[in-house]
Amino acid sequence: MSLIPRDRAARRLRTRNSSPLKEIPTVKARDGIGGTLAFKRDQLAFLGGGLERHGDIFRFRLLGLPMVMVNHPDYIRHVLVDRGEQYDKDAVLFKVVRPVLRKGLIANADMELWRRQRRMMAPHFTPRTVGAFARNMTDETVRMLERWERGEGARGAGGTLDVTDEIGQLALRIVNRSLFSADVSESAQAFERAFGEANSILGAFFRFPFPPLGVPTPRNERLRRAINDMDAFVSGFITQRLREDTPAGEEADLLTLLLHSVDEEDGKGMDLEQLHHEVLNICIGAYETTTNTLSWAFYLLANHPEVEERLHAEVDQVLGGRVPEFEDLPKLSYARMIAEETLRIYSPAYQFMRRAREEDEIDGHRMPAGTNVLINSYFLHRHPDFWDDPERFDPERFTPERVAARPKHAYVPFGSGHRICIGKHFALAELTLVLATVARTHRLVRPAGTPDVHPEALITLHPQGGVHLRPEPRS
Ligand code: HEM
């Protein structure tokens, strides 16, 4: 408790127009929601309780650190866009994942290095340039469907496949063919295993905080092994490419493009260590997020035959039986709306954080310097002021008219502002093309009596136990 009487403390805080700033309401252990312990037990229940009790902004402490959750589109625009430069990534969440992601774009808090890297990499991720990778997306999906046709892959009860595992391998094949022009069928599973291990160890950090990686605890040893396995996966491809010294021509893959990228300001490229970190960040950024989204999308389609039917009608009408191409994307609008609605309900990168570099004001509240600001799109995407009946799966929410009628920052599956996902166009193309390619020939069916799948809040929002469905040819 503060030793300064509240009214005196409030008088000290004056805004420019000299009206006093409000303190952000605080979740306290005794208020029925609980404190840090409750967060550790079930973070979604804890945060949901905080929002119910205090509204769209509240404060709590986690592992002794000051945290503020913001859950209103205006607050989110403020933190990510309007005052984006004042909120950096030196926040606890990124400190937790930095041993894995290191100096790559995702968790980089060194703004100068980040700006240079983003300048060099952004031209390879525009809506037009990702078109070069569309064939990888559809070819690999067709190959997956052919394997299903041959009955490959371990089948569970009712002839089901572990769709999350299947799609995980597909997402890795797509990103690695785009990055390295390589077939990663053999090594994909080792990467998946290593990533899964790191995701669950890091995801449990707030429940079971552990010492820095240098301290040889059993958990750190497992994490270190997982990082080594992911590093070996990436460096194998980079070493081979350096031996081949491929020129950056028309058909260049992303690795070649990144190897040949130079910064417009100093004319220099990135060193090999930085390249390694960026490639690993792309693999991680592209793998789990798309895997989870597609797994949930097939689960939702299996539960909503009326939506599936409309998807089939669109695919049949637009494609007339052929495999989709990049140029078909504008016509596959319903498939894209399904992807967007899935990203609303089960936003895989559901939490991100910033640190307030200096004291700030949000909607008349004082945001102290050094606060960790938490944005959680699981809740934002269910905010009752912006989403009717938020648990209902309804792709119609994403018609152009309804999107235009909503505040832009009520929906941030890819973040916003200068740190917005660099892979957003790659991801949206991939989600739409994979959905259309599968829907062209197959349905994924949920056998009667199989249990519901629930989200598991790790570093990403993962379908707990994976999605298990039975593929059936459409006749
Ligand atoms: C459904 C798919 C995806 C989702 C939901 C997603 C989500 C996100 C989000 C929310 C952020 C911003 C985090 C923040 O502001 O703190 C982000 C950043 C990033 N994502 Fe994605 N992502 C997806 C796919 C991809 C793909 C396909 C790639 C690469 C090809 C990728 C690479 C990255 C990178 C490198 C960053 C860091 C950008 C920066 O700070 O400059 N992501 N992603």
XYZ file of C-alpha atoms and ligand atoms in Angstrom:
518
model
C 0.000 0.000 0.000
C 1.259 3.512 -0.806
C 2.417 5.578 2.150
C 1.281 8.778 0.441
C -2.400 9.578 1.056
C -4.329 8.972 -2.185
C -5.573 12.545 -2.597
C -2.060 13.985 -2.177
C -0.620 11.433 -4.621
C -3.344 12.266 -7.127
C -2.751 16.011 -6.758
C 0.883 15.516 -7.724
C -0.089 13.998 -11.075
C -1.244 16.744 -13.330
C -1.857 16.478 -17.026
C -1.159 19.280 -19.467
C -4.626 20.715 -18.809
C -3.860 20.190 -15.103
C -6.722 17.754 -14.391
C -5.483 14.969 -12.083
C -4.712 11.582 -13.633
C -6.539 8.519 -12.358
C -4.678 5.543 -11.016
C -5.263 2.364 -13.003
C -7.499 0.022 -10.936
C -5.540 -2.790 -9.340
C -6.408 -6.466 -8.984
C -5.718 -7.427 -5.395
C -5.357 -10.882 -3.908
C -8.331 -10.297 -1.586
C -10.805 -9.025 -4.215
C -12.061 -12.444 -5.185
C -10.084 -12.747 -8.404
C -6.778 -13.390 -6.720
C -3.301 -12.077 -7.503
C -0.205 -13.610 -9.020
C -1.114 -17.060 -7.769
C -4.435 -16.953 -9.610
C -2.627 -15.861 -12.801
C -0.283 -18.794 -12.423
C -3.133 -21.255 -11.926
C -5.167 -20.178 -14.948
C -4.119 -17.013 -16.724
C -7.197 -16.774 -18.986
C -9.558 -17.106 -15.989
C -7.529 -14.533 -14.058
C -7.447 -11.956 -16.877
C -11.136 -12.524 -17.687
C -11.957 -11.927 -14.012
C -9.912 -8.705 -14.006
C -11.751 -7.388 -17.063
C -15.129 -8.240 -15.580
C -14.372 -6.496 -12.341
C -12.395 -3.459 -13.509
C -13.217 -2.920 -17.196
C -10.799 -2.376 -20.076
C -7.701 -1.392 -18.121
C -6.369 -2.841 -14.888
C -3.127 -3.396 -13.081
C -1.657 -6.421 -11.368
C 1.729 -7.719 -10.345
C 3.351 -10.780 -11.832
C 6.537 -12.195 -10.347
C 6.901 -8.841 -8.607
C 6.679 -6.911 -11.890
C 4.132 -4.163 -12.585
C 1.723 -5.216 -15.338
C -1.198 -3.435 -16.975
C -3.727 -5.187 -19.185
C -5.375 -3.005 -21.847
C -8.416 -4.294 -23.698
C -9.964 -1.429 -25.648
C -9.247 -0.661 -29.334
C -8.363 2.973 -28.457
C -5.869 1.895 -25.797
C -4.332 -0.643 -28.133
C -3.971 1.882 -30.943
C -2.364 4.244 -28.416
C 0.246 1.680 -27.310
C 1.028 0.074 -30.675
C 0.574 2.978 -33.099
C 0.049 6.540 -31.789
C 2.759 6.244 -29.119
C 4.366 3.108 -30.559
C 7.911 4.470 -30.235
C 7.392 5.033 -26.485
C 6.465 1.373 -25.899
C 9.274 -1.066 -26.670
C 9.798 -4.830 -26.538
C 11.947 -4.752 -23.399
C 8.956 -6.404 -21.713
C 9.023 -9.552 -19.591
C 7.295 -11.775 -22.183
C 9.993 -11.076 -24.752
C 12.734 -11.525 -22.141
C 11.330 -15.012 -21.533
C 11.419 -15.997 -25.229
C 14.680 -14.201 -26.105
C 16.967 -17.195 -25.327
C 15.257 -18.907 -28.281
C 14.600 -15.993 -30.658
C 17.694 -13.937 -29.751
C 18.404 -10.942 -32.046
C 15.792 -11.835 -34.693
C 12.917 -9.456 -35.433
C 10.257 -10.935 -33.145
C 11.693 -10.192 -29.694
C 14.382 -7.652 -30.600
C 14.305 -4.672 -28.195
C 17.259 -2.840 -29.806
C 15.292 -0.382 -31.913
C 18.212 0.632 -34.111
C 19.127 -2.937 -35.020
C 15.443 -3.858 -35.426
C 14.820 -0.895 -37.789
C 17.796 -1.849 -39.983
C 16.743 -5.489 -40.159
C 13.111 -4.678 -40.879
C 14.162 -2.264 -43.676
C 16.172 -5.024 -45.325
C 13.587 -7.763 -44.914
C 10.273 -5.992 -45.548
C 10.573 -5.888 -49.374
C 10.477 -9.729 -49.433
C 7.145 -9.904 -47.568
C 4.856 -7.542 -49.489
C 1.443 -8.739 -50.778
C 2.962 -8.979 -54.276
C 6.298 -10.651 -53.438
C 4.683 -13.423 -51.362
C 2.927 -14.442 -54.594
C 6.192 -16.145 -55.549
C 5.594 -18.658 -52.745
C 1.961 -19.512 -53.530
C 2.945 -22.580 -55.566
C 4.831 -23.966 -52.560
C 1.640 -23.615 -50.522
C -0.651 -25.432 -52.943
C 1.886 -28.074 -54.132
C 2.652 -29.123 -50.572
C -1.064 -29.253 -49.692
C -1.767 -31.479 -52.705
C 1.096 -33.755 -51.610
C -0.408 -33.954 -48.112
C -3.819 -34.885 -49.543
C -2.224 -37.573 -51.716
C -0.566 -39.051 -48.637
C -3.953 -39.085 -46.913
C -5.445 -40.834 -49.952
C -2.774 -43.528 -49.714
C -3.779 -44.004 -46.057
C -0.421 -42.747 -44.729
C -0.145 -41.204 -41.270
C -1.092 -42.867 -37.975
C -4.879 -43.197 -37.678
C -6.674 -42.974 -34.355
C -10.200 -43.983 -33.299
C -12.771 -43.564 -36.084
C -10.010 -43.281 -38.716
C -8.937 -39.851 -37.443
C -5.621 -38.191 -38.184
C -3.761 -35.858 -35.855
C -4.572 -32.845 -38.024
C -2.434 -30.497 -35.900
C 0.605 -32.692 -36.509
C -0.202 -33.081 -40.226
C -0.701 -29.326 -40.680
C 2.414 -28.623 -38.587
C 4.488 -30.629 -41.024
C 2.738 -28.961 -43.948
C 3.430 -25.456 -42.558
C 7.089 -26.341 -42.036
C 7.399 -27.775 -45.545
C 5.839 -24.610 -46.987
C 8.008 -22.165 -45.100
C 11.161 -24.163 -45.696
C 10.536 -24.620 -49.391
C 9.997 -20.847 -49.545
C 13.079 -20.146 -47.441
C 15.521 -22.795 -48.576
C 13.955 -24.416 -51.681
C 14.333 -27.571 -49.585
C 12.231 -30.645 -48.986
C 12.216 -30.957 -45.192
C 10.082 -34.089 -44.937
C 12.813 -35.865 -42.976
C 13.795 -33.094 -40.585
C 10.352 -31.484 -40.063
C 9.421 -33.769 -37.185
C 12.665 -33.098 -35.300
C 12.014 -29.338 -35.584
C 8.392 -29.778 -34.496
C 9.457 -31.792 -31.451
C 12.093 -29.237 -30.458
C 9.691 -26.326 -30.930
C 6.927 -28.082 -28.957
C 9.346 -28.682 -26.069
C 10.511 -25.023 -26.044
C 6.923 -23.731 -26.323
C 5.717 -25.737 -23.336
C 8.756 -24.922 -21.151
C 8.596 -21.190 -21.938
C 4.785 -21.173 -21.807
C 4.966 -22.443 -18.227
C 7.458 -19.736 -17.177
C 4.894 -17.610 -15.340
C 3.728 -20.658 -13.394
C 7.200 -22.110 -12.792
C 9.735 -19.308 -13.245
C 13.200 -20.673 -13.822
C 16.714 -19.221 -13.634
C 18.622 -17.958 -16.732
C 19.607 -20.545 -19.321
C 23.210 -20.574 -18.072
C 22.121 -22.265 -14.812
C 22.187 -26.049 -15.474
C 18.792 -27.121 -14.080
C 17.116 -30.154 -15.731
C 14.497 -27.868 -17.348
C 17.184 -25.536 -18.711
C 19.057 -28.533 -20.090
C 15.910 -29.623 -21.959
C 15.401 -26.091 -23.258
C 19.026 -25.852 -24.330
C 18.743 -29.160 -26.214
C 15.583 -27.916 -27.967
C 17.332 -24.672 -28.977
C 20.353 -26.646 -30.238
C 18.071 -28.869 -32.349
C 16.318 -25.874 -33.910
C 19.702 -24.192 -34.517
C 21.059 -27.335 -36.196
C 17.993 -27.427 -38.476
C 18.576 -23.826 -39.602
C 22.368 -23.830 -39.835
C 22.383 -26.982 -41.985
C 20.537 -25.092 -44.723
C 22.587 -21.900 -44.367
C 25.915 -23.754 -44.544
C 24.819 -25.627 -47.643
C 23.637 -22.423 -49.326
C 26.921 -20.649 -48.571
C 28.758 -23.544 -50.248
C 26.559 -23.254 -53.336
C 26.680 -19.423 -53.459
C 23.451 -19.131 -55.485
C 22.946 -15.761 -57.210
C 19.774 -13.784 -56.372
C 17.879 -14.317 -59.608
C 14.193 -14.431 -60.510
C 13.587 -17.784 -58.805
C 15.528 -16.933 -55.653
C 14.251 -18.317 -52.362
C 14.035 -16.179 -49.219
C 17.409 -17.309 -47.880
C 19.168 -16.180 -51.055
C 17.254 -12.905 -50.995
C 18.223 -12.329 -47.358
C 21.868 -13.265 -48.058
C 21.983 -10.645 -50.801
C 19.970 -7.940 -48.967
C 21.808 -4.713 -48.220
C 20.653 -1.821 -46.089
C 19.839 1.264 -48.137
C 21.468 3.489 -45.498
C 24.919 1.920 -45.157
C 25.070 -0.405 -48.184
C 25.977 -3.392 -45.942
C 24.183 -6.718 -45.466
C 23.558 -8.705 -42.270
C 26.242 -10.884 -40.675
C 25.837 -14.659 -40.538
C 24.804 -14.759 -36.888
C 22.035 -12.229 -37.540
C 20.967 -14.133 -40.654
C 20.724 -17.324 -38.571
C 18.535 -15.572 -35.989
C 16.250 -14.081 -38.658
C 15.806 -17.420 -40.423
C 14.970 -19.117 -37.120
C 12.500 -16.309 -36.296
C 10.802 -16.784 -39.663
C 10.573 -20.568 -39.157
C 9.117 -20.132 -35.663
C 6.882 -17.171 -36.589
C 5.486 -19.015 -39.572
C 5.171 -22.516 -38.177
C 3.131 -22.664 -34.998
C 0.825 -19.728 -35.774
C -0.338 -21.079 -39.144
C -0.496 -24.639 -37.803
C -2.791 -23.640 -34.959
C -4.986 -21.437 -37.156
C -5.509 -24.143 -39.784
C -6.107 -26.836 -37.134
C -8.792 -24.667 -35.519
C -10.243 -23.741 -38.918
C -10.740 -27.417 -39.852
C -12.182 -28.103 -36.390
C -14.635 -25.206 -36.746
C -15.598 -26.290 -40.274
C -16.224 -29.834 -39.045
C -18.558 -28.382 -36.381
C -20.360 -25.995 -38.789
C -21.565 -27.865 -41.885
C -23.435 -24.771 -43.163
C -20.146 -22.816 -43.348
C -18.355 -25.770 -44.919
C -21.077 -26.021 -47.562
C -20.655 -22.365 -48.535
C -16.900 -22.843 -48.726
C -17.351 -25.819 -51.051
C -19.722 -23.805 -53.233
C -17.201 -20.948 -53.543
C -14.279 -23.259 -54.257
C -16.253 -25.190 -56.918
C -17.436 -22.008 -58.581
C -14.048 -20.174 -58.564
C -11.775 -23.105 -59.332
C -13.956 -25.441 -61.370
C -11.901 -28.393 -60.104
C -8.361 -27.002 -60.615
C -5.804 -26.269 -57.867
C -5.958 -22.589 -56.778
C -3.317 -20.063 -57.786
C -2.181 -16.804 -56.252
C -4.317 -14.862 -58.746
C -7.464 -16.625 -57.416
C -7.080 -15.094 -53.952
C -9.335 -12.043 -54.498
C -12.116 -14.407 -55.623
C -11.734 -16.783 -52.667
C -13.316 -14.218 -50.358
C -15.342 -16.646 -48.241
C -12.283 -18.859 -47.624
C -10.418 -15.734 -46.506
C -13.312 -14.741 -44.207
C -13.170 -18.207 -42.608
C -9.446 -17.685 -41.988
C -10.087 -14.249 -40.468
C -12.898 -15.481 -38.218
C -10.718 -18.385 -37.045
C -7.957 -15.875 -36.230
C -10.514 -13.932 -34.186
C -11.724 -16.833 -32.072
C -8.415 -18.644 -31.674
C -5.822 -15.931 -32.264
C -2.630 -18.007 -32.050
C -0.274 -15.116 -31.106
C -2.866 -14.184 -28.483
C -0.666 -12.214 -26.132
C 1.943 -9.592 -26.708
C 3.561 -7.086 -24.469
C 5.269 -3.738 -24.470
C 7.225 -1.844 -21.818
C 6.408 1.842 -21.221
C 9.733 3.624 -21.742
C 8.489 6.715 -19.937
C 5.464 7.784 -17.928
C 2.412 8.155 -20.131
C -1.289 8.825 -19.944
C -3.960 6.486 -21.303
C -7.503 7.831 -21.262
C -6.835 9.895 -18.149
C -4.973 7.076 -16.380
C -1.374 7.321 -15.298
C 0.826 4.675 -16.934
C 4.051 4.602 -14.906
C 7.409 4.275 -16.706
C 8.660 0.682 -16.783
C 5.166 -0.893 -16.742
C 4.708 -4.087 -18.767
C 1.624 -3.540 -20.915
C -0.236 -6.722 -21.829
C -2.463 -6.986 -24.905
C -4.432 -10.206 -25.090
C -6.359 -10.712 -28.310
C -8.248 -13.710 -26.893
C -10.233 -11.172 -24.845
C -10.090 -8.239 -27.259
C -11.592 -10.448 -29.984
C -14.466 -11.285 -27.628
C -15.061 -7.724 -26.402
C -18.872 -7.465 -26.113
C -18.913 -3.830 -27.360
C -17.468 -4.876 -30.721
C -18.463 -8.502 -31.226
C -22.028 -9.827 -30.937
C -22.300 -13.305 -29.504
C -18.489 -13.581 -29.591
C -18.230 -17.364 -29.138
C -20.246 -17.978 -32.320
C -18.225 -18.928 -35.425
C -19.513 -16.524 -38.064
C -17.276 -15.680 -41.048
C -19.860 -13.038 -42.104
C -18.291 -10.751 -39.509
C -15.556 -10.166 -42.073
C -17.565 -8.809 -45.001
C -15.976 -5.495 -46.134
C -18.994 -3.535 -44.804
C -18.831 -5.053 -41.339
C -15.042 -4.670 -41.150
C -15.381 -0.980 -42.072
C -18.039 -0.477 -39.371
C -15.715 -1.720 -36.582
C -12.763 0.103 -35.003
C -9.636 -1.260 -36.713
C -7.964 -2.077 -33.402
C -10.804 -4.309 -32.214
C -9.044 -7.020 -34.253
C -5.268 -7.435 -34.101
C -4.324 -11.071 -34.843
C -1.120 -9.796 -36.496
C -0.484 -6.905 -34.086
C -0.366 -3.344 -35.402
C 1.957 -0.404 -35.924
C 5.634 -0.659 -36.766
C 6.016 -4.126 -35.187
C 3.086 -5.639 -37.103
C 3.736 -9.230 -38.246
C 6.092 -9.141 -41.227
C 4.575 -12.435 -42.414
C 0.944 -11.228 -42.436
C 0.507 -11.385 -46.229
C 2.386 -14.693 -46.424
C 0.116 -16.094 -43.698
C -3.184 -14.870 -45.159
C -2.250 -16.222 -48.589
C -1.237 -19.550 -47.037
C -4.347 -19.902 -44.865
C -6.688 -19.124 -47.758
C -4.880 -21.292 -50.312
C -4.581 -24.294 -47.992
C -8.265 -24.071 -47.006
C -9.321 -23.841 -50.664
C -6.980 -26.619 -51.807
C -8.261 -29.031 -49.144
C -11.923 -28.025 -49.642
C -11.589 -28.662 -53.390
C -11.348 -32.420 -52.852
C -11.705 -33.252 -49.146
C -13.691 -32.718 -45.980
C -12.422 -33.237 -42.463
C -15.035 -34.952 -40.344
C -15.377 -35.089 -36.579
C -16.566 -38.569 -35.615
C -19.566 -38.573 -33.267
C -18.716 -38.665 -29.597
C -15.205 -37.213 -29.889
C -14.479 -34.712 -27.121
C -14.402 -30.925 -27.669
C -10.986 -29.357 -28.157
C -10.026 -26.545 -25.772
C -7.373 -23.868 -26.173
C -4.211 -24.190 -24.111
C -2.537 -20.880 -23.260
C 1.168 -21.514 -23.887
C 3.388 -18.845 -25.493
C 0.897 -19.350 -28.346
C -2.729 -20.494 -28.062
C -2.524 -24.169 -28.853
C -5.376 -26.691 -29.358
C -4.901 -28.864 -26.281
C -4.144 -32.435 -27.285
C -4.336 -31.448 -30.973
C -7.268 -31.560 -33.393
C -8.197 -35.079 -34.534
C -10.434 -35.412 -37.600
C -11.114 -37.994 -40.290
C -10.307 -36.962 -43.868
C -12.894 -37.998 -46.440
C -12.869 -37.385 -50.176
C -15.699 -35.112 -51.336
C -17.860 -36.996 -53.729
C -1.519 -16.981 -38.741
C -0.262 -16.658 -38.844
C 0.450 -15.610 -38.021
C 0.028 -14.894 -36.934
C -1.315 -14.959 -36.228
C 1.128 -14.029 -36.546
C 1.070 -13.110 -35.497
C 2.070 -12.198 -35.221
C 1.948 -11.121 -34.273
C 0.730 -10.832 -33.393
C 3.114 -10.425 -34.295
C 3.417 -9.149 -33.536
C 3.790 -9.381 -32.102
C 4.003 -8.059 -31.364
O 3.612 -6.988 -31.814
O 4.570 -8.126 -30.298
C 3.996 -11.095 -35.240
C 5.285 -10.699 -35.519
C 6.111 -11.378 -36.393
N 5.776 -12.438 -37.197
Fe 3.947 -13.266 -37.364
N 2.172 -14.265 -37.384
C 1.800 -15.199 -38.311
C 2.547 -15.688 -39.353
C 3.843 -15.338 -39.619
C 4.597 -15.789 -40.759
C 4.038 -16.669 -41.871
C 5.859 -15.266 -40.620
C 7.041 -15.402 -41.541
C 6.985 -15.791 -42.786
C 5.882 -14.475 -39.395
C 6.958 -13.792 -38.897
C 6.884 -12.815 -37.922
C 8.008 -11.957 -37.559
C 9.428 -12.058 -38.096
C 7.512 -11.036 -36.595
C 8.272 -9.909 -35.931
C 8.043 -8.626 -36.723
C 8.779 -7.420 -36.189
O 8.769 -7.164 -34.970
O 9.347 -6.705 -37.022
N 4.639 -14.528 -38.829
N 3.317 -12.156 -35.803
